[in-house]
Short mmCIF file of C-alpha atoms in Angstrom, two decimals:
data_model
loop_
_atom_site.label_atom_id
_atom_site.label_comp_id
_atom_site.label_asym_id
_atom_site.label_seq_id
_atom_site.Cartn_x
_atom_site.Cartn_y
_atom_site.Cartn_z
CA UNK A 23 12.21 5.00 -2.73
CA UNK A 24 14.12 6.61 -0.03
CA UNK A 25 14.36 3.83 3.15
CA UNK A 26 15.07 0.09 3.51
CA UNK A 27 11.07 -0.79 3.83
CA UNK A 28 10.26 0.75 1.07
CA UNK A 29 12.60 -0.86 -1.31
CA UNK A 30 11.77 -4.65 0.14
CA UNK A 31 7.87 -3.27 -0.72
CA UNK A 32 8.95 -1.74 -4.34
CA UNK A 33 8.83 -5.33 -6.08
CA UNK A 34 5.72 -5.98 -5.22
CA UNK A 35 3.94 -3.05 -6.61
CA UNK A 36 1.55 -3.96 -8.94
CA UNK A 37 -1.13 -3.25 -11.16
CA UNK A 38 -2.49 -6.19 -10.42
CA UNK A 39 -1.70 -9.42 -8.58
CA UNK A 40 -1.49 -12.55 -11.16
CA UNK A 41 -2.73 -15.06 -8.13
CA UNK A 42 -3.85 -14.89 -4.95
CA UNK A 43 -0.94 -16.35 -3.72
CA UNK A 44 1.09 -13.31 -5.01
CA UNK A 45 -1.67 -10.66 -2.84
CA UNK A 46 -1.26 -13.36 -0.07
CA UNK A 47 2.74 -13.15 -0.03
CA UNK A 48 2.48 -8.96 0.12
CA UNK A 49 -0.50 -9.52 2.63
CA UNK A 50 2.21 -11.51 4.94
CA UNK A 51 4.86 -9.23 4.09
CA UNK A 52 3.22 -6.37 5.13
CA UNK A 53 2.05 -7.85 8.58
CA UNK A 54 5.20 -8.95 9.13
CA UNK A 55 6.91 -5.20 8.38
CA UNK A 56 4.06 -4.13 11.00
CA UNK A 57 4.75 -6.53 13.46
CA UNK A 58 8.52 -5.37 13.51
CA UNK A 59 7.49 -1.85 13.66
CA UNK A 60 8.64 -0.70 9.97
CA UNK A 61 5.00 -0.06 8.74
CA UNK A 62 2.20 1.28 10.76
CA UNK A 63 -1.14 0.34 9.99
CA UNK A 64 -3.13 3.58 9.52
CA UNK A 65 -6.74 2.91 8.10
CA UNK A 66 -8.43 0.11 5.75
CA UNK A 67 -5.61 -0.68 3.41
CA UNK A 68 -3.97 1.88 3.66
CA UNK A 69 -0.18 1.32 5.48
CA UNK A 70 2.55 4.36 6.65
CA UNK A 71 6.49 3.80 6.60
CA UNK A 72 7.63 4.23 9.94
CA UNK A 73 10.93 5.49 8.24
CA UNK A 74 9.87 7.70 5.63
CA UNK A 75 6.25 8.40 6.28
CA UNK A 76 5.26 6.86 2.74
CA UNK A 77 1.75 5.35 2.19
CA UNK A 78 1.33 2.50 0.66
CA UNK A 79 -2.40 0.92 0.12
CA UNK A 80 -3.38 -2.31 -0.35
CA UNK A 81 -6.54 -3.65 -2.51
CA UNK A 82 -7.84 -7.42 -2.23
CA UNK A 83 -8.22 -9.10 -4.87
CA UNK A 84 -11.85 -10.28 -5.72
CA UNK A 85 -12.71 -12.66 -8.33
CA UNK A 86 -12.12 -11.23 -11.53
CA UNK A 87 -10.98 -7.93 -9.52
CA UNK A 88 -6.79 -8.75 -8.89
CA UNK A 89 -6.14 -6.03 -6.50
CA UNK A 90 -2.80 -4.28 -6.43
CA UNK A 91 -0.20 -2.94 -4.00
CA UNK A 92 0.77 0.90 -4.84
CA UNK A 93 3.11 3.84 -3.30
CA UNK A 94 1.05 6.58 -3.15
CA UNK A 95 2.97 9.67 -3.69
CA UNK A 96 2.78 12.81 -1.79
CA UNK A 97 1.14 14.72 -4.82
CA UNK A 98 -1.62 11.96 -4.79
CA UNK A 99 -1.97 12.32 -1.19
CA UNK A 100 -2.48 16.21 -1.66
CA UNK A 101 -5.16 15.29 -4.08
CA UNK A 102 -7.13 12.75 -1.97
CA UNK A 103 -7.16 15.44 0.82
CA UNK A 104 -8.73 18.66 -1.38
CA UNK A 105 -10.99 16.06 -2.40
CA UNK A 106 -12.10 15.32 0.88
CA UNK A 107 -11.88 18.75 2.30
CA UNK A 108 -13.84 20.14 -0.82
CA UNK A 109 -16.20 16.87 -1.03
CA UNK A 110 -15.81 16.40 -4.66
#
């Protein structure tokens, strides 16, 4: 990771979250980080590094479902967007 927020986010990736109070620690982190300015909130889930530009997306858990917290990188990001542009 290349800034500060990024690296206090980087333990909390995960594949999934082992209780909800894990997803509702990150949830509070990440409110707090965009209270202070160091994340942006940019659509559902979905959170930019004011420093870097990163994106980082958070999914809620659900039951069975244990959400997760993940960088997405800017290869990913390239992906998501031909996607969209070609509507695949």
């Amino acid at each position: 990771m290349k800034c500060l927020t990024c690296k206090i986010l980087e333990p909390f990736k995960s594949k999934g979250f082992s209780t909800f109070r894990d997803f509702d620690n990150v949830e509070s982190l990440l409110k707090e980080l965009s209270v202070t300015n160091q994340l942006k909130f940019d659509k559902v889930a979905t959170y930019l590094c004011t420093a870097c530009g990163a994106k980082w997306e958070l999914s809620d858990p659900d039951n069975a479902y244990r959400g997760w917290l993940e960088y997405v990188s800017p290869q990913k990001q390239k992906i998501i967007e031909l996607r969209a542009k070609l509507k695949i």
